[in-house]
Short mmCIF file of C-alpha atoms and ligand atoms in Angstrom, two decimals:
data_model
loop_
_atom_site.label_atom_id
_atom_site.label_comp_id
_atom_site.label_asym_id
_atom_site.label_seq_id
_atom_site.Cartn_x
_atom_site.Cartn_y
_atom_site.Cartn_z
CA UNK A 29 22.30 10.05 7.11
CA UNK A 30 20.96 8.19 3.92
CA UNK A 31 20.00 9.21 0.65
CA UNK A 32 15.94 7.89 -0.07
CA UNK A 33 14.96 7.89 -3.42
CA UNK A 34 11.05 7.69 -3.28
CA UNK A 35 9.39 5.94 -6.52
CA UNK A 36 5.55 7.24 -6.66
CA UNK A 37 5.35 10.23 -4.83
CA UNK A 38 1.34 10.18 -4.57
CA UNK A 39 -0.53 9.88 -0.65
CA UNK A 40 1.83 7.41 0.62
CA UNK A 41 5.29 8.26 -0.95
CA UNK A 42 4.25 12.12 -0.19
CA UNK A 43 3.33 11.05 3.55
CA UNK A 44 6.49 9.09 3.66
CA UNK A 45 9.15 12.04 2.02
CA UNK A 46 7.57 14.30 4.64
CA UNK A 47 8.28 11.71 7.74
CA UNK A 48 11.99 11.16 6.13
CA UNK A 49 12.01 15.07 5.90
CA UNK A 50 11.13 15.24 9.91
CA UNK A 51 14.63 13.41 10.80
CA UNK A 52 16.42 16.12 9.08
CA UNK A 53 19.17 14.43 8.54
CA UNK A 54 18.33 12.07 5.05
CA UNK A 55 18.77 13.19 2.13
CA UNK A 56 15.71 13.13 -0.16
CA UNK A 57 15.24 12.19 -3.97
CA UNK A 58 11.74 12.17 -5.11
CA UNK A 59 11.40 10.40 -8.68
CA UNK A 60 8.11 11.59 -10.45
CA UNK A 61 6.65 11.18 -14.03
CA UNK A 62 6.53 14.90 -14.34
CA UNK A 63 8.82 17.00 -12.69
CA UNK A 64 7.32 18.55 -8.74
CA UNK A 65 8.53 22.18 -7.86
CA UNK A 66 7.61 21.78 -4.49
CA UNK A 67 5.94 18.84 -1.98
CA UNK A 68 4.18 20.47 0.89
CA UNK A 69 2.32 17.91 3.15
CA UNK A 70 -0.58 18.88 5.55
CA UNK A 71 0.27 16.68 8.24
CA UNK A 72 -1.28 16.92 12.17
CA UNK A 73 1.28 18.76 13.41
CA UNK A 74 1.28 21.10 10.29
CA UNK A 75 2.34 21.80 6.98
CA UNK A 76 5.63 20.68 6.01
CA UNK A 77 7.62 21.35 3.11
CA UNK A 78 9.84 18.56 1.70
CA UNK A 79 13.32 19.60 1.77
CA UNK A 80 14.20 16.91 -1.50
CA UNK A 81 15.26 16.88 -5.11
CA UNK A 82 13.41 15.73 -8.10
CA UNK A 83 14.18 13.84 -10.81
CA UNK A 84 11.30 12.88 -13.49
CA UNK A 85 13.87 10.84 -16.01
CA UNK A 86 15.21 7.72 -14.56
CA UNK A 87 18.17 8.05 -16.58
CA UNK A 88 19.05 11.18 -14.79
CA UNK A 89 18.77 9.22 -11.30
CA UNK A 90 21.15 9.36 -8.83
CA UNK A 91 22.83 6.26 -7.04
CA UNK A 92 20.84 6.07 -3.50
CA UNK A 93 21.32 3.87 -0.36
CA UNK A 94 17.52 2.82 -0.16
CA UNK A 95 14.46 2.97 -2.73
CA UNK A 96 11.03 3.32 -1.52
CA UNK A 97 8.62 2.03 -3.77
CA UNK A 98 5.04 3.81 -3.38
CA UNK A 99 3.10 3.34 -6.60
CA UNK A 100 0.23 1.32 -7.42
CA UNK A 101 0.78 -2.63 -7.40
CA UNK A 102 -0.09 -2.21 -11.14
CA UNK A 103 2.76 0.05 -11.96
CA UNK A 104 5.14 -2.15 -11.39
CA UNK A 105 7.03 -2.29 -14.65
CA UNK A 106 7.38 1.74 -14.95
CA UNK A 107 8.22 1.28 -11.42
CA UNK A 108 11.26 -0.96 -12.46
CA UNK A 109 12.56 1.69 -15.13
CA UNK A 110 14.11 3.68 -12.30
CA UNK A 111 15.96 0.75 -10.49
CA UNK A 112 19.06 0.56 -12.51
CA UNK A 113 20.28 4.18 -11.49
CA UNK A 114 18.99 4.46 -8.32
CA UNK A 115 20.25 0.84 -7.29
CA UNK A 116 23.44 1.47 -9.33
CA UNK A 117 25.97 0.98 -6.15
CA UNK A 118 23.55 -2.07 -5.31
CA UNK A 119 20.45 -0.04 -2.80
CA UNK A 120 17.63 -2.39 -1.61
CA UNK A 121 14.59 -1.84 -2.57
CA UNK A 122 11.50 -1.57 -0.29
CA UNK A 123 8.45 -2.09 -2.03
CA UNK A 124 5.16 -0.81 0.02
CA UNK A 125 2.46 -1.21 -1.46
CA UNK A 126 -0.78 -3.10 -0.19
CA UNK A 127 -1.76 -6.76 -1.07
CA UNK A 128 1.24 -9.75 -0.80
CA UNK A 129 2.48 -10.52 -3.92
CA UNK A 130 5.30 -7.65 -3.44
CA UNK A 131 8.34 -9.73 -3.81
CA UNK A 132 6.74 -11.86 -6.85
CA UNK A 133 5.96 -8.51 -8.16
CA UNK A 134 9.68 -7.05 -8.11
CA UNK A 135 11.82 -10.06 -8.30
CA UNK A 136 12.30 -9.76 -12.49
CA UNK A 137 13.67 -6.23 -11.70
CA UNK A 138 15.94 -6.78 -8.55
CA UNK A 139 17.64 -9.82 -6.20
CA UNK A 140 15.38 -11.55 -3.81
CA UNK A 141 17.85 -10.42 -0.88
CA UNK A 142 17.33 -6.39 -1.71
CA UNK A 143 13.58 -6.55 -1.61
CA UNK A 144 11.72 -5.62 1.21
CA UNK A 145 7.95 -5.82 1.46
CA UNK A 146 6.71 -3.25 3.78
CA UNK A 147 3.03 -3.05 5.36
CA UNK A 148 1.72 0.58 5.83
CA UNK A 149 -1.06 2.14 8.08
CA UNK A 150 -1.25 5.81 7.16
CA UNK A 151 -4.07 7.70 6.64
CA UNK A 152 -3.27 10.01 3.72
CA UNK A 153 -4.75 11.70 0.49
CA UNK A 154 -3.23 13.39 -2.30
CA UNK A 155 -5.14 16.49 -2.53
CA UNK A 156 -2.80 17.88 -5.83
CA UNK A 157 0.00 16.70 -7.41
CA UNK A 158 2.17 18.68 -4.93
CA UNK A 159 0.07 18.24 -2.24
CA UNK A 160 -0.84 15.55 0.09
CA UNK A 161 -2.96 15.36 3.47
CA UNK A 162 -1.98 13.16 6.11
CA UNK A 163 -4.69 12.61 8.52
CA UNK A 164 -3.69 10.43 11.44
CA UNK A 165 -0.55 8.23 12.37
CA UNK A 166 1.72 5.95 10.42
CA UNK A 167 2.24 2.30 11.50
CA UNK A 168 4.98 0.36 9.45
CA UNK A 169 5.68 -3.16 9.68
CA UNK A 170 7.96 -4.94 8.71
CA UNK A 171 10.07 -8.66 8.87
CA UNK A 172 12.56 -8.77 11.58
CA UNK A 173 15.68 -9.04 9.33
CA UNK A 174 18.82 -7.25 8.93
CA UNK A 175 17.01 -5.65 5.99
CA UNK A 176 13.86 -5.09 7.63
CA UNK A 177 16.01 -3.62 10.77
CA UNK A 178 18.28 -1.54 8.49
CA UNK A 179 14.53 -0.03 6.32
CA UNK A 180 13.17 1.08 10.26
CA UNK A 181 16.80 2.65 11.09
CA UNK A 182 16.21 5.09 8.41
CA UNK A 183 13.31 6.44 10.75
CA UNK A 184 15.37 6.05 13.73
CA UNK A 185 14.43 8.70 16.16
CA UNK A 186 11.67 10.56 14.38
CA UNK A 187 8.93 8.06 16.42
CA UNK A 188 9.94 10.01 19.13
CA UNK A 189 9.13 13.43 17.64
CA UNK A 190 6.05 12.55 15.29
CA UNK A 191 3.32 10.05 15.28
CA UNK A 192 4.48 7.21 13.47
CA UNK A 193 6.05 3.87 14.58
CA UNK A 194 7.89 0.69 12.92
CA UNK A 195 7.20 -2.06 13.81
CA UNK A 196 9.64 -5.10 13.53
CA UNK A 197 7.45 -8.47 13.28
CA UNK A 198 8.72 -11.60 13.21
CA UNK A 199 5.29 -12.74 11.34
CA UNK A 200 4.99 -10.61 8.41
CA UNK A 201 3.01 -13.20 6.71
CA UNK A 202 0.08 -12.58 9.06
CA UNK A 203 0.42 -8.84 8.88
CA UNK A 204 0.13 -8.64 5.01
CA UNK A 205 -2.82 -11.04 4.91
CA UNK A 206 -4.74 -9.60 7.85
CA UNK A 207 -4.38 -6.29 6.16
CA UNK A 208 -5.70 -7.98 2.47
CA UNK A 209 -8.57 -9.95 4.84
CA UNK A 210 -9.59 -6.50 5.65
CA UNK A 211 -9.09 -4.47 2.43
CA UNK A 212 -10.85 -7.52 0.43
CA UNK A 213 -14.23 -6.75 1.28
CA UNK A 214 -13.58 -3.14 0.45
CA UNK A 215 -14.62 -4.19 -3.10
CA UNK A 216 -17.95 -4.28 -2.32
CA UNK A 217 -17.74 -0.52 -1.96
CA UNK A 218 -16.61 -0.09 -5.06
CA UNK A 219 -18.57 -2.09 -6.78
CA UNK A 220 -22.04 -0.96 -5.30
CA UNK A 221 -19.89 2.81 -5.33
CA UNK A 222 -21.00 3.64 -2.09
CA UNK A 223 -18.93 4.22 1.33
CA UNK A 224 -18.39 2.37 4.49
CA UNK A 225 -22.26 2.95 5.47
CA UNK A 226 -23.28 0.52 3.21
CA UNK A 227 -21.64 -2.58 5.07
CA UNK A 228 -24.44 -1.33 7.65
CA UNK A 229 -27.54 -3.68 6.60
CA UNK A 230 -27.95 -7.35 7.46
CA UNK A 231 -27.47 -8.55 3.76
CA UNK A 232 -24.74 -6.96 3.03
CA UNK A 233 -23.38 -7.39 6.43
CA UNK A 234 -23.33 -11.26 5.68
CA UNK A 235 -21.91 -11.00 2.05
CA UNK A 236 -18.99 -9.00 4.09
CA UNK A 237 -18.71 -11.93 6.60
CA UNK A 238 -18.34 -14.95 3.85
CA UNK A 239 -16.07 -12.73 1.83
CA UNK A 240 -13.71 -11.70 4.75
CA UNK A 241 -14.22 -15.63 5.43
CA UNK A 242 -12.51 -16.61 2.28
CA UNK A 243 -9.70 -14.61 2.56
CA UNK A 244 -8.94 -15.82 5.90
CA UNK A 245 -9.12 -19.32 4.26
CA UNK A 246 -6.85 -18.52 2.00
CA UNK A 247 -4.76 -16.18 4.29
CA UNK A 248 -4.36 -19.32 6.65
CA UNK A 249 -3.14 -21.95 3.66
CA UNK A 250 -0.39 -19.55 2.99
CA UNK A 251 0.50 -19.47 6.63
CA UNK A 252 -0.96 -16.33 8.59
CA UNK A 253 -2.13 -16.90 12.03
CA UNK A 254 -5.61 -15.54 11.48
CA UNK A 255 -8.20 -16.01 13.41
CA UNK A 256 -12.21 -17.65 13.91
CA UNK A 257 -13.41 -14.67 14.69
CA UNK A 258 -11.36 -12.33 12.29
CA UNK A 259 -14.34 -11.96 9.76
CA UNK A 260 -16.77 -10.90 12.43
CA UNK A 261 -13.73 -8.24 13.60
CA UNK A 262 -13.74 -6.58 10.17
CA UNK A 263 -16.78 -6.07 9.61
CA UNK A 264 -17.42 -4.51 12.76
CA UNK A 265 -14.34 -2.24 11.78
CA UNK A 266 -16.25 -1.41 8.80
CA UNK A 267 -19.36 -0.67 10.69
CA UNK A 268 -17.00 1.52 12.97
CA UNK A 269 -16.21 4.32 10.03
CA UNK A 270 -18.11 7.37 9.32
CA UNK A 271 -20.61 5.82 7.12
CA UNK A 272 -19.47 8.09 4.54
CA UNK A 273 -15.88 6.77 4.39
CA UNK A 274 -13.90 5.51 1.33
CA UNK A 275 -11.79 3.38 0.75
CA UNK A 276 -9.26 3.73 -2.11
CA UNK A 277 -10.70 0.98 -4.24
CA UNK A 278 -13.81 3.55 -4.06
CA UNK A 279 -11.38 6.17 -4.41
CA UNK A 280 -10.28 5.10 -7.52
CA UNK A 281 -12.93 4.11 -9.26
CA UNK A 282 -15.04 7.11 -8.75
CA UNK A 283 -12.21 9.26 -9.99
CA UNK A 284 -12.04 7.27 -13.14
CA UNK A 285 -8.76 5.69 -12.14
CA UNK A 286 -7.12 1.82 -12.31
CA UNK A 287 -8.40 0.21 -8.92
CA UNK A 288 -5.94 -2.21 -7.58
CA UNK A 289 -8.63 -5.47 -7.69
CA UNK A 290 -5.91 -7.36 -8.67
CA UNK A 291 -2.92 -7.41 -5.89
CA UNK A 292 -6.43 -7.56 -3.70
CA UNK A 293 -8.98 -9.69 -4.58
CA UNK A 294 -6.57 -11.01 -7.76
CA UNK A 295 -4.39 -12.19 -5.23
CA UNK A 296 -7.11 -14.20 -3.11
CA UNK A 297 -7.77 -15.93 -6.21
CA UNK A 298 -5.15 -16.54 -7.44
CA UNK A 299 -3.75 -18.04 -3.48
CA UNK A 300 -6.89 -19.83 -3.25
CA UNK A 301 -6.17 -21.77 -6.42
CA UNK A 302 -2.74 -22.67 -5.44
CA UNK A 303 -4.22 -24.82 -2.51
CA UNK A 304 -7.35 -25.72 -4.12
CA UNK A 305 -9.80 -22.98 -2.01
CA UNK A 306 -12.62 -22.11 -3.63
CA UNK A 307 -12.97 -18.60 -3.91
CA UNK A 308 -16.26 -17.17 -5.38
CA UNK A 309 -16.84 -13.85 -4.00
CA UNK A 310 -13.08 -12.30 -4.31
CA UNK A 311 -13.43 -14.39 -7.99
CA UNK A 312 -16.86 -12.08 -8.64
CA UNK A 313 -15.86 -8.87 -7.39
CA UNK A 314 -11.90 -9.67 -9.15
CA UNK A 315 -13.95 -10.02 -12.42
CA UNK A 316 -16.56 -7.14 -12.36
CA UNK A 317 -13.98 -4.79 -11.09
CA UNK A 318 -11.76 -5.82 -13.89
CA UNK A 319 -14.73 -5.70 -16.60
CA UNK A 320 -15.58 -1.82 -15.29
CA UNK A 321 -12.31 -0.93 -15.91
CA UNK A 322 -12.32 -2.33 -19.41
CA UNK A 323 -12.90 0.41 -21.81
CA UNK A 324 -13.61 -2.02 -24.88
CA UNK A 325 -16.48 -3.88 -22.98
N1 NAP B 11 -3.39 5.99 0.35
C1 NAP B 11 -3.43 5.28 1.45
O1 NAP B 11 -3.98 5.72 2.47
C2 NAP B 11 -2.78 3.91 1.51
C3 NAP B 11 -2.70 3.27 2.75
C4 NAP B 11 -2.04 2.06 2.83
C5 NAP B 11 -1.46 1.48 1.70
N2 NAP B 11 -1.57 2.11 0.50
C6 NAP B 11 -0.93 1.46 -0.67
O2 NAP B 11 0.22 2.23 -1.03
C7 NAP B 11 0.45 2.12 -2.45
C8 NAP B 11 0.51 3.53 -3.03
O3 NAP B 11 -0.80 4.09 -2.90
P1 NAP B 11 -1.12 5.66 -2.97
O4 NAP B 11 -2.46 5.83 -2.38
O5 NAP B 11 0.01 6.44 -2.46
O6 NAP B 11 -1.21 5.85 -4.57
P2 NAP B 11 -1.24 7.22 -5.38
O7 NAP B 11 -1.66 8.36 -4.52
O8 NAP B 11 -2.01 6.93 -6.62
O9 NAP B 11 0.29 7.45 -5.74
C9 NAP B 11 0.98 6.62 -6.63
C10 NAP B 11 2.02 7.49 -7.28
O10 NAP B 11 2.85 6.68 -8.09
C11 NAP B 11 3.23 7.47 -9.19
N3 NAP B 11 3.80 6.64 -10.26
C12 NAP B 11 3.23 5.66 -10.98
N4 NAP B 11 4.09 5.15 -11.86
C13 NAP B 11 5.25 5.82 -11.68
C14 NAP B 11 6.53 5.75 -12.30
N5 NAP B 11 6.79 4.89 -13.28
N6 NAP B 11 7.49 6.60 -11.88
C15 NAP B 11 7.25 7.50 -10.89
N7 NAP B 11 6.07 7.61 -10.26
C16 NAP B 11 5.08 6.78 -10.66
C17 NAP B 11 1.94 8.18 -9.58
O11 NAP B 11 2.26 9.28 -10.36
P3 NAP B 11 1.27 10.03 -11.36
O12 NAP B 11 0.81 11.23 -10.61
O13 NAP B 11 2.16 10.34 -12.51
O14 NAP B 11 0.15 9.08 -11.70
C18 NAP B 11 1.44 8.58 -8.21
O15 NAP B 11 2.00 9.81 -7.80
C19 NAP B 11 -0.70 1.29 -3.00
O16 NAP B 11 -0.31 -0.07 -3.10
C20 NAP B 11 -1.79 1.42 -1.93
O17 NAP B 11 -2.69 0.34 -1.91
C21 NAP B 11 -2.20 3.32 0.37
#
């Protein structure tokens, strides 16, 4: 038994409190901006309401064995605010959140040694603020440490019982980047603010394959085994969804939201540079993402 504080209790952190909830035995702290009367989550096997407490002033925060961090890789710094209560008696932190820059992120606001980056597969939407859908099964990965091995304990035996599994990998490196290969290219849906049917045509079918080419460039400077025909994979993947299928990027922008172009294509960029890859496309789509989000311009 553990007591899980969950930071950003939107799709993922709602998907995640209601997995927690299904081992019955945690003890669950949601920390919101506004205060939640009640979580229900629509999952496969049905609805499930989250047996937790809330807390909407970090100040108020209880001391907790783990934090799960499940904002937006923008929100970092109000992230932060609720660290020094909840990690008052010293909790590690696990930050999951798409792109790879999770430990740069989150080491101002907590020791390299209680961070621990976490990839997620799980198909989920917030439908209200108390509300979330989750649509299919979770995958976690994470790095084969004590840490890592400690994070998938807390989930112990609910594999057995619901459709989710954690994965211990002894390359995370190549599971964050062949997760950002794939989610890269997802900016051209928001930019052209159409769904996965428009990857469909031979033009942009080839502006998919140079961009998903890039990132694996970059992907493979920083050390992710990624391979030739990776590019060629994801777009096929692409091609694979419901044509009318969105991604969050799309998500976001068409609900007048913050996309998260920066921990994606930002990142690829800013990688790239580091080991002198040219990056053009993420550098575009990084930059006209940005500018649509820029109320003054
Ligand atoms: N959704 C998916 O299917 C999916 C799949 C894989 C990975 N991911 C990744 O998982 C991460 C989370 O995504 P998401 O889709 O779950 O986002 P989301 O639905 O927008 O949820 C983010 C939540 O964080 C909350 N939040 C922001 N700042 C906060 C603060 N200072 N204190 C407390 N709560 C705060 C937001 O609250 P408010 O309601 O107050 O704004 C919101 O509830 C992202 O990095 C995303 O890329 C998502």
């Amino acid at each position: 038994m553990a007591r899980i504080a969950i930071v950003g209790v939107g799709a993922i952190g709602g998907g995640l409190a209601a997995l927690l909830d299904a081992s019955g035995s945690h003890e669950i702290v949601l920390c919101t901006r506004r205060p939640l009367a009640t979580l229900i989550v629509d999952t496969p096997a049905g609805d499930v309401r989250v047996r937790a407490r809330n807390v909407s002033d970090p100040a108020l925060a209880p001391a907790v064995d783990w934090v799960l961090v499940a904002t937006k890789a923008y929100d970092a710094e109000g992230t932060a605010k609720w660290f020094p209560a909840l990690c008052a008696k010293g909790a590690p932190v696990a930050v999951i959140q798409n792109g790879v820059e999770h430990r740069e992120r989150f080491q101002q606001y907590s020791s390299a040694d209680k961070l621990l980056p976490v990839v997620i597969d799980l198909p989920t939407e917030r439908k209200a603020e108390d509300r979330v859908h989750i649509r299919g099964r979770a995958l976690i990965k994470v790095e084969d440490t004590k840490l890592g091995q400690s994070f998938a304990a807390l989930f112990g035996a609910i594999g057995s019982r619901t459709d989710m599994r954690v994965e211990l990998t002894d390359d995370f490196t190549t599971a964050m980047w062949w997760k950002l290969c794939f989610n890269s290219v997802g900016a051209l849906n928001a930019l052209a603010m159409k769904p996965a049917g428009l990857l469909r045509g031979e033009a942009m079918g080839r502006v998919t394959l140079a961009m998903a080419a890039e990132s694996v460039a970059v992907g493979r400077a920083e050390g992710a085994r990624l391979s030739d025909s990776l590019p060629r994979e994801i777009l096929e993947k692409y091609r694979k969804q419901p044509p009318d299928s969105v991604n969050s990027l799309l998500a976001d922008r068409r609900a007048g939201r913050r996309t998260e172009w920066d921990a994606r294509n930002g990142a690829i960029v800013r990688k790239g540079e580091k080991h002198g890859i040219e990056t053009p496309l993420n550098r575009i789509a990084a930059a006209l993402l940005e500018a649509a989000e820029d109320p003054s311009l």
